[in-house]
Coordinates of C-alpha atoms and ligand atoms in Angstrom, one line a residue:
M166 CA 153.5 26.1 156.5
Q167 CA 151.5 28.9 158.1
V168 CA 151.2 32.5 157.0
K169 CA 149.5 35.4 158.4
N170 CA 146.5 36.7 156.6
R171 CA 146.7 40.4 156.6
A172 CA 143.0 40.9 156.1
T173 CA 142.0 39.1 159.3
G174 CA 145.0 38.8 161.3
T175 CA 144.6 35.1 161.5
R176 CA 147.2 32.4 160.6
V177 CA 146.2 30.1 157.8
Q178 CA 147.7 27.5 155.6
R179 CA 150.1 29.1 153.1
G180 CA 148.0 30.1 150.1
A181 CA 144.7 29.0 151.7
I182 CA 143.2 32.5 151.9
R183 CA 144.5 34.5 149.1
E184 CA 144.0 38.1 148.2
A185 CA 142.5 38.3 144.8
R186 CA 144.8 39.6 142.1
M187 CA 142.5 42.5 140.9
S188 CA 142.7 43.2 137.2
D189 CA 143.3 46.7 136.3
L190 CA 139.7 47.1 135.9
V191 CA 138.7 46.5 139.5
T192 CA 138.6 48.2 143.0
P193 CA 138.5 45.7 145.9
L194 CA 135.0 44.6 146.6
L195 CA 135.7 41.3 148.3
D196 CA 135.2 40.1 151.8
R197 CA 138.7 38.6 151.8
R198 CA 138.2 36.9 155.1
K199 CA 136.0 34.4 153.5
L200 CA 137.7 34.0 150.2
V201 CA 139.1 30.5 149.6
T202 CA 141.1 29.5 146.6
G203 CA 139.8 26.3 145.2
A204 CA 143.0 24.3 145.0
V205 CA 144.5 25.4 148.3
G206 CA 141.4 26.4 150.4
L207 CA 141.3 23.5 152.8
A208 CA 142.4 25.1 156.1
A209 CA 140.1 28.1 155.5
A210 CA 137.2 26.0 154.6
S211 CA 137.4 23.6 157.5
A212 CA 137.6 26.5 159.9
L213 CA 134.1 27.6 158.8
P214 CA 131.2 26.4 161.0
R215 CA 129.2 23.3 160.1
P216 CA 126.2 24.3 158.1
A217 CA 123.1 24.6 160.2
L218 CA 120.4 22.5 158.5
A219 CA 117.6 23.6 160.8
Q220 CA 115.2 25.9 159.4
G221 CA 115.6 29.4 160.7
A222 CA 119.5 29.1 160.8
P223 CA 121.4 31.1 158.3
L224 CA 121.2 30.2 154.7
K225 CA 124.7 29.2 153.4
V226 CA 125.4 30.6 149.9
G227 CA 128.6 29.3 148.2
F228 CA 129.9 31.6 145.6
M229 CA 132.2 29.8 143.1
L230 CA 133.3 32.5 140.9
P231 CA 136.6 34.0 139.4
Y232 CA 138.1 36.5 141.8
S233 CA 141.3 36.6 140.0
G234 CA 142.4 36.4 136.3
T235 CA 140.9 37.9 133.0
Y236 CA 137.2 37.4 134.4
A237 CA 138.0 38.8 138.0
K238 CA 135.8 41.9 137.5
L239 CA 132.9 39.8 136.3
G240 CA 133.0 37.4 139.3
Q241 CA 133.2 40.3 141.8
F242 CA 130.3 42.2 140.1
I243 CA 128.2 39.1 140.3
D244 CA 129.0 38.7 143.9
A245 CA 128.3 42.4 144.6
G246 CA 125.0 42.3 142.8
F247 CA 123.8 39.2 144.7
R248 CA 124.7 40.9 148.0
L249 CA 122.9 44.1 147.1
Y250 CA 119.6 42.2 146.6
V251 CA 120.1 40.5 150.0
D252 CA 120.9 43.8 151.7
Q253 CA 117.7 45.3 150.2
K254 CA 115.9 42.4 151.9
G255 CA 117.3 43.2 155.3
G256 CA 120.0 40.6 155.0
K257 CA 117.6 37.9 154.4
L258 CA 116.3 35.6 151.5
G259 CA 112.9 33.8 152.0
G260 CA 112.9 35.1 155.6
R261 CA 116.3 33.5 156.4
A262 CA 119.5 35.4 157.2
V263 CA 122.3 34.7 154.7
T264 CA 126.0 33.8 155.2
Y265 CA 128.5 33.4 152.3
V266 CA 131.5 31.3 151.4
Q267 CA 133.6 32.7 148.5
L268 CA 135.8 30.3 146.5
D269 CA 137.9 31.7 143.7
D270 CA 137.7 29.1 140.8
E271 CA 140.2 31.3 138.8
S272 CA 138.4 30.3 135.5
K273 CA 140.2 27.0 135.5
P274 CA 138.1 24.2 134.2
E275 CA 140.7 21.6 135.4
N276 CA 139.9 22.4 139.0
G277 CA 136.1 22.8 138.6
T278 CA 135.1 19.4 139.8
D279 CA 137.2 19.5 143.0
N280 CA 136.1 23.1 143.8
M281 CA 132.4 22.3 143.3
N282 CA 132.7 19.1 145.5
R283 CA 134.5 21.1 148.2
L284 CA 131.6 23.5 148.4
V285 CA 128.7 20.9 148.3
S286 CA 130.4 18.0 150.2
R287 CA 132.6 19.7 152.7
D288 CA 131.3 23.2 153.2
K289 CA 127.8 21.8 152.8
V290 CA 126.4 25.0 151.3
D291 CA 122.7 25.2 150.8
V292 CA 123.1 26.5 147.2
V293 CA 126.0 27.3 144.9
V294 CA 126.0 30.4 142.8
G295 CA 128.5 30.1 139.9
T296 CA 130.2 30.6 137.7
V297 CA 131.4 32.9 134.8
H298 CA 133.4 30.5 132.5
S299 CA 131.5 27.9 130.5
G300 CA 134.2 25.1 130.9
V301 CA 134.2 25.5 134.8
A302 CA 130.3 25.6 134.6
M303 CA 130.2 22.2 132.9
A304 CA 132.2 20.6 135.6
M305 CA 129.9 22.2 138.2
V306 CA 126.7 21.1 136.4
K307 CA 128.0 17.5 136.3
V308 CA 128.6 17.5 140.3
A309 CA 125.2 19.3 140.7
R310 CA 123.5 16.5 138.8
D311 CA 125.4 13.7 140.7
T312 CA 124.8 15.2 144.1
N313 CA 121.3 16.9 143.5
S314 CA 122.7 20.2 144.7
L315 CA 120.9 23.4 144.0
L316 CA 122.9 25.4 141.5
I317 CA 122.3 28.9 140.0
I318 CA 124.5 29.8 137.1
P319 CA 124.7 33.7 137.2
N320 CA 126.7 34.0 134.0
A321 CA 128.3 31.0 132.1
G322 CA 126.4 30.5 128.9
A323 CA 127.4 26.8 128.1
N324 CA 124.5 25.8 125.9
D325 CA 124.4 22.1 127.4
A326 CA 123.7 23.3 130.9
T327 CA 120.1 24.1 129.8
G328 CA 120.2 21.6 126.9
P329 CA 121.1 17.9 127.3
L330 CA 122.3 18.5 130.9
C331 CA 119.3 20.4 132.1
A332 CA 118.2 19.2 135.6
P333 CA 115.3 20.2 138.0
N334 CA 118.0 21.5 140.4
I335 CA 119.9 23.6 138.1
F336 CA 118.8 27.2 137.0
R337 CA 120.5 29.9 135.0
T338 CA 119.9 33.6 135.4
S339 CA 122.1 34.8 132.6
F340 CA 121.8 33.5 129.1
S341 CA 122.8 30.6 126.9
N342 CA 125.7 31.3 124.6
W343 CA 123.3 31.1 121.6
Q344 CA 120.9 33.6 123.0
P345 CA 122.5 37.1 122.7
N346 CA 124.2 36.1 119.3
F347 CA 121.5 34.8 117.2
P348 CA 119.8 38.0 116.9
M349 CA 122.9 39.6 115.8
G350 CA 122.8 37.7 112.6
K351 CA 119.8 39.6 111.2
V352 CA 121.1 43.0 112.7
M353 CA 124.3 42.7 110.7
Y354 CA 122.6 41.5 107.5
D355 CA 120.1 44.3 107.7
A356 CA 123.0 46.7 108.1
G357 CA 124.2 45.6 104.7
H358 CA 127.0 43.1 105.7
R359 CA 127.2 40.0 103.6
N360 CA 130.7 38.5 104.2
V361 CA 131.6 38.5 107.9
A362 CA 134.6 37.2 109.8
T363 CA 134.4 36.1 113.4
I364 CA 137.0 36.0 116.1
T365 CA 136.9 34.6 119.7
R366 CA 138.7 32.4 122.1
R367 CA 139.1 28.6 121.6
Y368 CA 136.8 27.3 124.2
A369 CA 133.2 26.3 124.7
A370 CA 131.8 29.8 125.1
G371 CA 133.6 31.2 122.1
A372 CA 132.6 28.4 119.8
E373 CA 128.9 28.5 121.0
Q374 CA 128.6 32.3 120.8
M375 CA 130.0 32.3 117.3
G376 CA 127.8 29.4 116.5
G377 CA 124.7 31.3 117.6
F378 CA 125.7 34.2 115.4
K379 CA 126.4 32.0 112.4
E380 CA 123.1 30.4 112.6
G381 CA 121.3 33.8 112.7
F382 CA 123.5 35.3 109.9
T383 CA 123.4 32.4 107.5
K384 CA 119.6 32.2 108.0
A385 CA 119.4 35.9 107.1
G386 CA 121.4 35.1 103.9
G387 CA 124.9 36.2 105.1
K388 CA 128.2 34.2 104.8
V389 CA 130.9 33.6 107.5
V390 CA 134.1 33.8 105.6
E391 CA 136.5 32.9 108.3
E392 CA 136.4 31.8 111.9
L393 CA 139.5 33.1 113.7
T394 CA 140.4 31.8 117.3
L395 CA 143.0 32.0 119.9
P396 CA 143.5 30.1 123.2
F397 CA 142.1 31.2 126.5
P398 CA 143.3 33.5 128.1
E399 CA 145.9 34.6 125.6
V400 CA 145.8 38.3 124.5
E401 CA 148.3 38.3 121.6
F402 CA 145.8 39.5 119.0
Q403 CA 148.1 41.0 116.5
A404 CA 148.4 38.2 114.0
L405 CA 144.8 37.7 113.8
I406 CA 144.1 41.3 113.3
T407 CA 146.6 41.3 110.5
R408 CA 144.7 38.4 109.0
I409 CA 141.4 40.4 109.2
A410 CA 143.1 43.3 107.4
T411 CA 144.1 40.9 104.6
L412 CA 140.7 39.3 104.3
K413 CA 138.8 42.6 104.2
P414 CA 135.5 41.2 105.3
D415 CA 132.5 43.6 105.3
A416 CA 132.5 43.5 109.0
V417 CA 133.7 41.4 112.1
H418 CA 131.7 39.8 114.8
C419 CA 133.4 38.7 118.1
F420 CA 133.2 37.3 121.6
F421 CA 135.5 38.5 124.2
A422 CA 134.9 39.6 127.9
G423 CA 136.6 41.2 130.8
G424 CA 140.4 42.0 130.5
G425 CA 140.7 40.3 127.2
A426 CA 137.8 42.5 125.7
V427 CA 139.6 45.7 126.8
K428 CA 142.8 44.7 125.1
F429 CA 141.1 43.5 121.9
V430 CA 139.0 46.6 121.4
K431 CA 142.1 48.8 121.9
D432 CA 144.3 46.7 119.5
Y433 CA 141.6 46.7 116.8
A434 CA 141.2 50.4 117.0
A435 CA 145.0 50.9 117.2
A436 CA 145.3 48.9 113.9
G437 CA 143.2 51.4 112.2
L438 CA 140.6 48.9 111.2
A439 CA 137.5 50.3 113.2
K440 CA 136.2 52.5 110.4
S441 CA 136.9 50.3 107.3
I442 CA 135.8 47.0 108.8
P443 CA 133.3 47.7 111.7
L444 CA 133.5 45.5 114.8
Y445 CA 130.6 44.1 116.3
G446 CA 130.1 41.7 119.2
S447 CA 128.0 40.1 121.8
G448 CA 127.5 42.8 124.4
F449 CA 130.2 41.2 126.8
L450 CA 132.7 43.1 124.6
T451 CA 131.7 46.4 126.0
D452 CA 129.9 45.6 129.3
G453 CA 131.9 46.6 132.4
T454 CA 134.9 47.4 130.2
L455 CA 134.1 50.8 128.7
E456 CA 136.0 52.9 131.2
A457 CA 139.2 50.9 130.3
Q458 CA 138.6 50.9 126.7
G459 CA 137.9 54.6 126.4
A460 CA 137.7 56.2 122.9
A461 CA 138.5 52.9 121.3
A462 CA 135.0 51.6 122.0
E463 CA 132.9 54.5 120.8
G464 CA 130.5 53.4 118.1
I465 CA 130.8 49.7 118.6
K466 CA 127.4 48.0 118.3
T467 CA 126.6 44.8 120.3
T468 CA 123.6 42.7 121.2
L469 CA 122.9 41.8 124.8
H470 CA 120.0 41.2 127.3
Y471 CA 120.8 44.6 129.0
A472 CA 121.7 48.2 128.2
D473 CA 122.9 50.7 130.6
D474 CA 120.1 53.2 129.9
L475 CA 117.2 50.9 129.8
D476 CA 114.3 53.2 130.7
N477 CA 112.5 51.1 133.4
P478 CA 112.1 51.9 137.0
A479 CA 113.8 48.6 138.1
N480 CA 116.9 49.5 136.2
K481 CA 117.1 53.1 137.4
A482 CA 116.7 51.9 141.1
F483 CA 119.3 49.1 140.5
L484 CA 121.9 51.4 139.1
A485 CA 121.5 54.0 141.8
A486 CA 121.6 51.4 144.4
F487 CA 124.6 49.7 143.1
K488 CA 126.6 52.9 142.7
A489 CA 125.7 54.0 146.3
K490 CA 126.8 50.7 147.7
V491 CA 129.8 49.7 145.5
G492 CA 131.0 53.1 144.1
Q493 CA 131.0 51.8 140.5
E494 CA 128.6 51.8 137.6
G495 CA 126.6 48.5 137.6
D496 CA 126.7 46.2 134.5
I497 CA 125.1 43.0 133.2
Y498 CA 127.2 40.8 135.5
A499 CA 125.9 42.9 138.5
V500 CA 122.4 42.5 137.2
Q501 CA 122.8 38.8 136.8
G502 CA 124.0 38.5 140.4
F503 CA 121.1 40.6 141.6
D504 CA 118.5 38.5 139.7
S505 CA 120.1 35.3 141.1
A506 CA 119.3 36.4 144.5
A507 CA 115.9 37.5 143.4
L508 CA 115.1 34.1 141.9
L509 CA 116.3 32.3 145.0
D510 CA 114.1 34.6 147.1
V511 CA 111.0 33.6 145.1
G512 CA 111.9 29.9 145.7
L513 CA 112.7 30.2 149.3
T514 CA 109.7 32.4 150.0
A515 CA 107.4 29.7 148.6
A516 CA 109.2 27.0 150.5
G517 CA 108.9 28.8 153.8
G518 CA 112.7 29.4 153.9
D519 CA 113.3 25.6 153.9
V520 CA 115.7 24.5 151.0
A521 CA 114.8 21.0 151.7
A522 CA 111.3 21.6 150.5
R523 CA 112.5 21.0 146.9
P524 CA 109.3 20.7 145.0
K525 CA 107.8 23.9 146.3
L526 CA 111.1 25.7 145.9
I527 CA 111.7 24.5 142.3
S528 CA 108.1 25.0 141.2
A529 CA 108.2 28.6 142.4
M530 CA 111.5 29.3 140.8
E531 CA 110.1 27.8 137.4
G532 CA 107.2 30.0 137.6
A533 CA 109.0 33.1 138.7
K534 CA 108.3 36.4 136.7
L535 CA 111.0 38.9 137.8
D536 CA 111.0 42.6 137.2
S537 CA 114.6 42.6 136.3
P538 CA 116.7 45.8 135.5
R539 CA 117.1 44.1 132.1
G540 CA 113.3 44.1 131.6
P541 CA 110.8 41.2 132.0
L542 CA 112.4 37.9 133.0
S543 CA 111.0 34.5 133.1
F544 CA 112.2 30.9 132.5
N545 CA 111.8 28.2 129.9
R546 CA 111.3 24.5 130.6
A547 CA 115.1 24.0 130.8
H548 CA 115.4 26.8 133.4
N549 CA 117.2 29.2 131.0
P550 CA 115.9 32.8 130.8
I551 CA 113.4 34.1 128.3
Q552 CA 114.3 37.7 127.8
N553 CA 114.7 40.6 125.3
V554 CA 117.9 41.0 123.4
Y555 CA 118.7 44.6 122.7
L556 CA 121.0 46.3 120.0
R557 CA 123.3 48.9 121.8
E558 CA 125.8 51.3 120.6
V559 CA 128.6 52.8 122.7
K560 CA 128.0 56.5 123.0
N561 CA 129.9 58.6 125.3
G562 CA 131.3 55.7 127.4
R563 CA 127.8 54.0 127.9
N564 CA 126.2 51.0 126.2
A565 CA 123.2 53.1 124.9
Y566 CA 120.0 51.4 123.9
V567 CA 119.2 51.5 120.2
A568 CA 116.4 48.9 119.7
V569 CA 115.0 45.7 120.6
A570 CA 116.9 43.3 118.4
Q571 CA 114.6 40.5 119.2
A572 CA 111.9 40.3 121.9
N573 CA 111.4 37.5 124.4
V574 CA 114.4 35.4 123.0
D575 CA 113.9 31.8 124.1
D576 CA 116.9 29.4 123.7
P577 CA 115.8 26.2 121.8
A578 CA 116.9 24.0 124.8
R579 CA 118.0 21.3 122.4
G580 CA 118.4 18.0 124.0
C581 CA 116.7 19.0 127.2
K582 CA 114.4 16.1 128.5
L583 CA 112.5 18.3 131.1
S584 CA 108.9 19.0 130.3
A585 CA 107.2 22.4 130.8
Ligands
PHB851 C1 131.4 31.9 129.2 O1 132.5 31.4 129.4 O2 130.3 31.3 129.1 C2 131.3 33.5 129.4 C3 132.3 34.1 129.9 C4 132.3 35.5 130.0 C5 131.2 36.2 129.5 C6 130.2 35.4 128.8 C7 130.3 34.1 128.8 O3 131.1 37.5 129.4

C-alpha cells in the first residue's frame, strides 16, 4: 500500500519513509526525505541512485542512528555534528562532495544485522557511521567484519568493538564503556564514599559502564554494595529508588542517557534523596538533557570526555557554529559526530579521496591527531580514542568543568589482536 510522504510529496511504500518520533527533548533536525526506517525502508532505499564508485563522484555516507525512541536526540545530534564539519569544509570530505542516507535503527538490536546489511549491500554506501546503542553496534561490527565495510562508531561504547572484535576497518570516535567510568572510581573514593550502589539498564552498555566504575572503585578501596538494573528502555524507576532509600549507601553511581536520564534524575530528586545519598554518573546522565532536567540536575557530578565550558579554541568555535546552524546547544553527541567527519577527512585526504585506497586511508586514520572540542584526540592500536576524562558538575544548567579526572585515558583493548 502506498501513502503520501508529506515531507517530499512523493508516494512511498507505507511506512517506508517515516517521520521520526521526536522525543520531548528534540526539535526537528532531520532531512526527512532521506530517512529510511530499517525494518521497512525498502522502497525508499531502492529509489536512491546506485552508488558512484568512480573517484570524484560524491562520497555516500550511511547514517545508521536512532532517530526515534529514547536515544532519538543522541542520534540526531551525531548526524547534525557530522554535517556541521562537512559544511565547514565546503560540503566535502577529502575533496569529495558528500551525500547521505539516513536509516533509523530505533535502538533495536534485533534489527541491527538486517539494517547494516541494507546499507552496505543494497545502498552500497562508502562508509557507515553508527550507532548509539551498544547492542545494535555489536550487530553492525559483525557485519562490518564479514563484509570488510568501513565503519565509524560515533557513540556506542561496547567494549568488544575495540576489544576482541577490533578490526582494521572499524574505528570509534567516542569511548569504550569502560573509559569514562573507570576514573570515577577514584573520584568517588577521594570524595569519601566507601559503600556505593549502582543503577543502570540491563544491557551491554549498562553492565560494561558499571563494570568500569566497579574496577576503578574497588581498586581505590571502595565497595559496591548493590548493583540495581531495569530493562531497556523501561522508565519505571520507583521500586529501585525505594530500594536505594532502604540500603542507604554513601552514594549512587549510574548510567542512563537520553530520555531515560531525564526521567531518572527527576525521579531521584523528587524522592528527596539527592542531598542524603548523592547521585553520580557517567556524563551521559547530564549531557544533552539539562534543559529537560531543570533544577533536579543541579550539583550532580559526572565524568566524561567533554565539558560544556572546556576552555580551548576548538570547543568555543564548535559550540558557536553548532548553535548558529542548529539553533541548540551542542553536546558530547554533536562533538562525536563532528569528530567522526574530521577523522574520515584525514583518511580520505591521505587517500586522495578514494575510499578503495584502504591501506593509505586506514594508516592515516590510525595516526590522526585531532584538535577536538573535547581536547586532544588520538587513537590506540584497537582504534579507540585516547582522551582526557573530565570531572564535571552541573552548575546553572551547564556541565561545568571541575578538573581532569584522568588524563589521556586509554582503554586496555583487552582481547584485540591488532598490533600498533
Ligand atoms: C551505549 O549503548 O553504548 C550507549 C548509549 C548511550 C550513551 C552512551 C552509551 O549515552
